[in-house]
PDB file of N, CA and C in Angstrom:
ATOM      1  N   MET A   9    -113.882 122.991  82.275  1.00 68.00           N
ATOM      2  CA  MET A   9    -112.585 123.376  82.017  1.00 68.00           C
ATOM      3  C   MET A   9    -111.761 121.794  81.487  1.00 68.00           C
ATOM      4  N   ASN A  10    -112.351 120.757  81.867  1.00 90.00           N
ATOM      5  CA  ASN A  10    -111.856 119.589  81.049  1.00 90.00           C
ATOM      6  C   ASN A  10    -112.032 119.332  79.663  1.00 90.00           C
ATOM      7  N   LYS A  11    -113.357 119.996  79.255  1.00 91.00           N
ATOM      8  CA  LYS A  11    -113.506 119.808  77.724  1.00 91.00           C
ATOM      9  C   LYS A  11    -112.265 120.635  77.202  1.00 91.00           C
ATOM     10  N   ARG A  12    -112.082 121.897  77.383  1.00 91.00           N
ATOM     11  CA  ARG A  12    -111.326 122.781  77.016  1.00 91.00           C
ATOM     12  C   ARG A  12    -109.804 122.230  76.871  1.00 91.00           C
ATOM     13  N   LYS A  13    -109.515 121.477  77.993  1.00 93.00           N
ATOM     14  CA  LYS A  13    -107.967 120.844  77.766  1.00 93.00           C
ATOM     15  C   LYS A  13    -108.081 119.652  76.651  1.00 93.00           C
ATOM     16  N   PHE A  14    -109.279 118.922  76.469  1.00 94.00           N
ATOM     17  CA  PHE A  14    -109.352 118.019  75.412  1.00 94.00           C
ATOM     18  C   PHE A  14    -109.251 118.560  73.953  1.00 94.00           C
ATOM     19  N   ILE A  15    -110.017 119.564  73.907  1.00 94.00           N
ATOM     20  CA  ILE A  15    -109.856 120.194  72.661  1.00 94.00           C
ATOM     21  C   ILE A  15    -108.393 120.867  72.156  1.00 94.00           C
ATOM     22  N   ILE A  16    -107.946 121.272  73.081  1.00 94.00           N
ATOM     23  CA  ILE A  16    -106.459 122.036  72.882  1.00 94.00           C
ATOM     24  C   ILE A  16    -105.466 120.871  72.400  1.00 94.00           C
ATOM     25  N   SER A  17    -105.586 119.793  73.620  1.00 95.00           N
ATOM     26  CA  SER A  17    -104.838 118.460  73.270  1.00 95.00           C
ATOM     27  C   SER A  17    -104.767 117.937  71.974  1.00 95.00           C
ATOM     28  N   THR A  18    -106.230 117.745  71.542  1.00 96.00           N
ATOM     29  CA  THR A  18    -106.651 117.140  70.294  1.00 96.00           C
ATOM     30  C   THR A  18    -106.053 117.974  69.107  1.00 96.00           C
ATOM     31  N   GLY A  19    -106.253 119.451  69.429  1.00 96.00           N
ATOM     32  CA  GLY A  19    -106.035 120.395  68.078  1.00 96.00           C
ATOM     33  C   GLY A  19    -104.199 120.332  67.939  1.00 96.00           C
ATOM     34  N   ALA A  20    -103.680 120.324  69.220  1.00 97.00           N
ATOM     35  CA  ALA A  20    -101.958 120.142  69.324  1.00 97.00           C
ATOM     36  C   ALA A  20    -101.493 118.658  68.447  1.00 97.00           C
ATOM     37  N   PHE A  21    -102.170 117.499  68.726  1.00 97.00           N
ATOM     38  CA  PHE A  21    -101.906 116.479  68.179  1.00 97.00           C
ATOM     39  C   PHE A  21    -102.055 116.530  66.763  1.00 97.00           C
ATOM     40  N   LEU A  22    -103.329 117.084  66.368  1.00 97.00           N
ATOM     41  CA  LEU A  22    -103.779 116.998  64.973  1.00 97.00           C
ATOM     42  C   LEU A  22    -102.618 118.029  63.846  1.00 97.00           C
ATOM     43  N   MET A  23    -102.369 118.975  64.875  1.00 97.00           N
ATOM     44  CA  MET A  23    -101.131 119.886  64.348  1.00 97.00           C
ATOM     45  C   MET A  23     -99.960 119.238  64.086  1.00 97.00           C
ATOM     46  N   LEU A  24     -99.438 118.414  65.171  1.00 97.00           N
ATOM     47  CA  LEU A  24     -98.152 117.579  64.782  1.00 97.00           C
ATOM     48  C   LEU A  24     -98.428 116.586  63.998  1.00 97.00           C
ATOM     49  N   VAL A  25     -99.777 116.093  63.676  1.00 97.00           N
ATOM     50  CA  VAL A  25     -99.760 114.978  62.633  1.00 97.00           C
ATOM     51  C   VAL A  25     -99.384 115.475  61.233  1.00 97.00           C
ATOM     52  N   MET A  26    -100.221 116.628  60.947  1.00 97.00           N
ATOM     53  CA  MET A  26    -100.099 117.375  59.963  1.00 97.00           C
ATOM     54  C   MET A  26     -98.697 117.837  59.534  1.00 97.00           C
ATOM     55  N   LEU A  27     -97.998 118.499  60.586  1.00 97.00           N
ATOM     56  CA  LEU A  27     -96.682 118.572  60.543  1.00 97.00           C
ATOM     57  C   LEU A  27     -95.865 117.507  59.721  1.00 97.00           C
ATOM     58  N   ALA A  28     -95.814 116.509  60.551  1.00 96.00           N
ATOM     59  CA  ALA A  28     -95.128 115.350  60.103  1.00 96.00           C
ATOM     60  C   ALA A  28     -95.421 114.699  58.631  1.00 96.00           C
ATOM     61  N   THR A  29     -96.616 114.788  58.424  1.00 96.00           N
ATOM     62  CA  THR A  29     -97.220 114.514  56.997  1.00 96.00           C
ATOM     63  C   THR A  29     -96.776 115.544  55.856  1.00 96.00           C
ATOM     64  N   GLY A  30     -96.586 116.801  56.295  1.00 94.00           N
ATOM     65  CA  GLY A  30     -95.954 117.768  55.431  1.00 94.00           C
ATOM     66  C   GLY A  30     -94.586 117.496  55.342  1.00 94.00           C
ATOM     67  N   TYR A  31     -93.748 116.952  56.326  1.00 94.00           N
ATOM     68  CA  TYR A  31     -92.449 116.838  56.314  1.00 94.00           C
ATOM     69  C   TYR A  31     -92.153 115.360  55.393  1.00 94.00           C
ATOM     70  N   ALA A  32     -92.872 114.572  55.413  1.00 92.00           N
ATOM     71  CA  ALA A  32     -92.745 113.289  54.834  1.00 92.00           C
ATOM     72  C   ALA A  32     -92.986 113.682  53.149  1.00 92.00           C
ATOM     73  N   ALA A  33     -94.032 114.594  52.979  1.00 91.00           N
ATOM     74  CA  ALA A  33     -94.357 114.951  51.645  1.00 91.00           C
ATOM     75  C   ALA A  33     -93.214 115.651  51.068  1.00 91.00           C
ATOM     76  N   ALA A  34     -92.765 116.500  51.607  1.00 89.00           N
ATOM     77  CA  ALA A  34     -91.605 117.317  51.387  1.00 89.00           C
ATOM     78  C   ALA A  34     -90.153 116.251  51.020  1.00 89.00           C
ATOM     79  N   ASP A  35     -90.252 115.484  52.114  1.00 86.00           N
ATOM     80  CA  ASP A  35     -88.994 114.539  51.972  1.00 86.00           C
ATOM     81  C   ASP A  35     -89.101 113.451  50.613  1.00 86.00           C
ATOM     82  N   ALA A  36     -90.329 113.208  50.329  1.00 83.00           N
ATOM     83  CA  ALA A  36     -90.449 112.332  49.035  1.00 83.00           C
ATOM     84  C   ALA A  36     -90.149 112.999  47.952  1.00 83.00           C
ATOM     85  N   VAL A  37     -90.696 114.172  47.813  1.00 80.00           N
ATOM     86  CA  VAL A  37     -90.407 115.194  46.604  1.00 80.00           C
ATOM     87  C   VAL A  37     -88.683 115.435  46.109  1.00 80.00           C
ATOM     88  N   TYR A  38     -88.422 115.833  47.544  1.00 77.00           N
ATOM     89  CA  TYR A  38     -86.683 115.809  47.536  1.00 77.00           C
ATOM     90  C   TYR A  38     -85.762 114.629  47.108  1.00 77.00           C
ATOM     91  N   HIS A  39     -86.388 113.489  47.617  1.00 74.00           N
ATOM     92  CA  HIS A  39     -85.607 112.248  47.281  1.00 74.00           C
ATOM     93  C   HIS A  39     -85.983 111.616  45.726  1.00 74.00           C
ATOM     94  N   ALA A  40     -87.141 112.061  45.289  1.00 69.00           N
ATOM     95  CA  ALA A  40     -87.594 111.507  44.005  1.00 69.00           C
ATOM     96  C   ALA A  40     -86.529 112.090  42.790  1.00 69.00           C
ATOM     97  N   GLN A  41     -85.709 113.031  43.332  1.00 69.00           N
ATOM     98  CA  GLN A  41     -84.904 113.983  42.228  1.00 69.00           C
ATOM     99  C   GLN A  41     -83.452 112.770  41.914  1.00 69.00           C
ATOM    100  N   GLU A  42     -83.202 111.855  43.057  1.00 68.00           N
ATOM    101  CA  GLU A  42     -82.223 111.431  42.953  1.00 68.00           C
ATOM    102  C   GLU A  42     -82.435 109.878  42.166  1.00 68.00           C
ATOM    103  N   PRO A  43     -81.581 109.384  41.351  1.00 71.00           N
ATOM    104  CA  PRO A  43     -81.665 108.142  40.652  1.00 71.00           C
ATOM    105  C   PRO A  43     -81.837 107.069  41.637  1.00 71.00           C
ATOM    106  N   PRO A  44     -82.725 105.916  40.864  1.00 68.00           N
ATOM    107  CA  PRO A  44     -82.771 104.637  41.866  1.00 68.00           C
ATOM    108  C   PRO A  44     -81.509 104.081  41.974  1.00 68.00           C
ATOM    109  N   ARG A  45     -81.603 103.551  43.339  1.00 75.00           N
ATOM    110  CA  ARG A  45     -80.515 102.957  43.953  1.00 75.00           C
ATOM    111  C   ARG A  45     -79.932 101.515  43.067  1.00 75.00           C
ATOM    112  N   ILE A  46     -81.064 101.030  42.875  1.00 76.00           N
ATOM    113  CA  ILE A  46     -81.223  99.723  41.875  1.00 76.00           C
ATOM    114  C   ILE A  46     -81.776  99.845  40.468  1.00 76.00           C
ATOM    115  N   THR A  47     -80.738 100.130  39.318  1.00 78.00           N
ATOM    116  CA  THR A  47     -81.143 100.650  38.145  1.00 78.00           C
ATOM    117  C   THR A  47     -81.898  99.376  37.485  1.00 78.00           C
ATOM    118  N   GLU A  48     -82.668  99.758  36.501  1.00 79.00           N
ATOM    119  CA  GLU A  48     -83.218  98.538  35.827  1.00 79.00           C
ATOM    120  C   GLU A  48     -82.201  97.553  34.993  1.00 79.00           C
ATOM    121  N   GLU A  49     -81.137  98.548  34.415  1.00 80.00           N
ATOM    122  CA  GLU A  49     -80.092  97.385  33.733  1.00 80.00           C
ATOM    123  C   GLU A  49     -79.409  96.680  34.756  1.00 80.00           C
ATOM    124  N   TYR A  50     -79.095  96.892  36.162  1.00 78.00           N
ATOM    125  CA  TYR A  50     -78.851  95.855  37.007  1.00 78.00           C
ATOM    126  C   TYR A  50     -79.695  94.795  37.426  1.00 78.00           C
ATOM    127  N   ARG A  51     -80.807  95.325  37.575  1.00 76.00           N
ATOM    128  CA  ARG A  51     -81.952  94.402  37.650  1.00 76.00           C
ATOM    129  C   ARG A  51     -82.094  92.842  36.713  1.00 76.00           C
ATOM    130  N   MET A  52     -82.053  93.397  35.592  1.00 75.00           N
ATOM    131  CA  MET A  52     -82.264  92.615  34.569  1.00 75.00           C
ATOM    132  C   MET A  52     -81.133  91.632  34.332  1.00 75.00           C
ATOM    133  N   LYS A  53     -79.840  92.309  34.498  1.00 77.00           N
ATOM    134  CA  LYS A  53     -78.382  91.518  34.450  1.00 77.00           C
ATOM    135  C   LYS A  53     -78.183  90.663  35.585  1.00 77.00           C
ATOM    136  N   VAL A  54     -78.464  90.981  36.781  1.00 75.00           N
ATOM    137  CA  VAL A  54     -77.844  90.456  37.769  1.00 75.00           C
ATOM    138  C   VAL A  54     -79.221  89.599  38.430  1.00 75.00           C
ATOM    139  N   LEU A  55     -80.239  90.259  38.901  1.00 70.00           N
ATOM    140  CA  LEU A  55     -81.002  89.690  39.722  1.00 70.00           C
ATOM    141  C   LEU A  55     -82.167  88.747  39.101  1.00 70.00           C
ATOM    142  N   MET A  56     -82.346  89.392  37.621  1.00 69.00           N
ATOM    143  CA  MET A  56     -83.372  88.400  37.089  1.00 69.00           C
ATOM    144  C   MET A  56     -82.901  86.921  36.833  1.00 69.00           C
ATOM    145  N   PRO A  57     -81.823  86.833  36.025  1.00 67.00           N
ATOM    146  CA  PRO A  57     -81.381  85.369  35.972  1.00 67.00           C
ATOM    147  C   PRO A  57     -81.373  84.492  37.199  1.00 67.00           C
ATOM    148  N   LYS A  58     -80.947  84.797  38.443  1.00 67.00           N
ATOM    149  CA  LYS A  58     -80.954  84.045  39.577  1.00 67.00           C
ATOM    150  C   LYS A  58     -82.369  83.718  40.343  1.00 67.00           C
ATOM    151  N   THR A  59     -83.171  84.534  39.853  1.00 69.00           N
ATOM    152  CA  THR A  59     -84.653  84.321  40.178  1.00 69.00           C
ATOM    153  C   THR A  59     -85.542  83.114  40.252  1.00 69.00           C
ATOM    154  N   PRO A  60     -85.306  82.365  38.988  1.00 69.00           N
ATOM    155  CA  PRO A  60     -86.112  80.972  38.995  1.00 69.00           C
ATOM    156  C   PRO A  60     -85.249  80.079  39.711  1.00 69.00           C
ATOM    157  N   GLU A  61     -83.797  80.316  39.848  1.00 69.00           N
ATOM    158  CA  GLU A  61     -83.056  79.278  40.727  1.00 69.00           C
ATOM    159  C   GLU A  61     -83.588  79.301  42.269  1.00 69.00           C
ATOM    160  N   THR A  62     -83.536  80.733  42.639  1.00 69.00           N
ATOM    161  CA  THR A  62     -83.866  81.032  43.874  1.00 69.00           C
ATOM    162  C   THR A  62     -85.213  80.565  44.167  1.00 69.00           C
ATOM    163  N   VAL A  63     -86.072  80.556  43.495  1.00 68.00           N
ATOM    164  CA  VAL A  63     -87.390  80.387  43.908  1.00 68.00           C
ATOM    165  C   VAL A  63     -87.558  78.647  43.942  1.00 68.00           C
ATOM    166  N   ALA A  64     -87.025  77.844  42.998  1.00 68.00           N
ATOM    167  CA  ALA A  64     -86.824  76.664  43.005  1.00 68.00           C
ATOM    168  C   ALA A  64     -86.449  75.954  44.087  1.00 68.00           C
ATOM    169  N   THR A  65     -85.061  76.675  44.563  1.00 71.00           N
ATOM    170  CA  THR A  65     -84.457  76.118  45.925  1.00 71.00           C
ATOM    171  C   THR A  65     -85.357  76.477  47.241  1.00 71.00           C
ATOM    172  N   GLY A  66     -85.797  77.549  47.173  1.00 67.00           N
ATOM    173  CA  GLY A  66     -87.037  77.976  48.154  1.00 67.00           C
ATOM    174  C   GLY A  66     -87.906  76.863  48.326  1.00 67.00           C
ATOM    175  N   ALA A  67     -88.618  76.325  47.196  1.00 62.00           N
ATOM    176  CA  ALA A  67     -89.491  75.281  47.098  1.00 62.00           C
ATOM    177  C   ALA A  67     -89.199  74.024  47.274  1.00 62.00           C
ATOM    178  N   GLY A  68     -87.985  73.602  47.337  1.00 64.00           N
ATOM    179  CA  GLY A  68     -87.634  72.204  47.554  1.00 64.00           C
ATOM    180  C   GLY A  68     -87.409  71.697  46.340  1.00 64.00           C
ATOM    181  N   GLN A  69     -87.342  72.384  45.053  1.00 62.00           N
ATOM    182  CA  GLN A  69     -87.065  71.539  43.825  1.00 62.00           C
ATOM    183  C   GLN A  69     -85.626  71.840  43.405  1.00 62.00           C
ATOM    184  N   GLN A  70     -85.406  70.981  42.338  1.00 59.00           N
ATOM    185  CA  GLN A  70     -84.091  71.102  41.753  1.00 59.00           C
ATOM    186  C   GLN A  70     -84.066  72.285  40.595  1.00 59.00           C
ATOM    187  N   PRO A  71     -82.996  73.074  40.663  1.00 53.00           N
ATOM    188  CA  PRO A  71     -83.318  74.345  39.792  1.00 53.00           C
ATOM    189  C   PRO A  71     -83.373  73.657  38.147  1.00 53.00           C
ATOM    190  N   GLY A  72     -84.303  74.356  37.391  1.00 56.00           N
ATOM    191  CA  GLY A  72     -84.361  73.884  36.126  1.00 56.00           C
ATOM    192  C   GLY A  72     -85.775  72.943  35.874  1.00 56.00           C
ATOM    193  N   ALA A  73     -86.179  72.358  36.902  1.00 57.00           N
ATOM    194  CA  ALA A  73     -86.813  71.158  36.968  1.00 57.00           C
ATOM    195  C   ALA A  73     -88.394  72.047  36.561  1.00 57.00           C
ATOM    196  N   GLU A  74     -89.160  71.317  35.700  1.00 61.00           N
ATOM    197  CA  GLU A  74     -90.379  71.945  35.582  1.00 61.00           C
ATOM    198  C   GLU A  74     -91.380  71.461  36.574  1.00 61.00           C
ATOM    199  N   THR A  75     -92.356  72.356  36.679  1.00 55.00           N
ATOM    200  CA  THR A  75     -93.475  72.190  37.868  1.00 55.00           C
ATOM    201  C   THR A  75     -94.702  71.615  37.384  1.00 55.00           C
ATOM    202  N   PRO A  76     -95.604  70.884  38.175  1.00 52.00           N
ATOM    203  CA  PRO A  76     -96.572  70.502  37.207  1.00 52.00           C
ATOM    204  C   PRO A  76     -97.706  71.424  37.348  1.00 52.00           C
TER     205      PRO A  76
END
């Protein structure tokens, strides 16, 4: 009886995992239709100019300073 209970519980667990995986895949396909939240234009105009300054500040250097 114990072996049967193990097989049933393992099967139920695997079925739930497969159900969750299918749901995640369907959700990914549905959300792939939406436009990106951060567009390429925004990234190039706003985020890219600030990146070297942010990295230099985080590294403890002055913005615009050359690294060895």
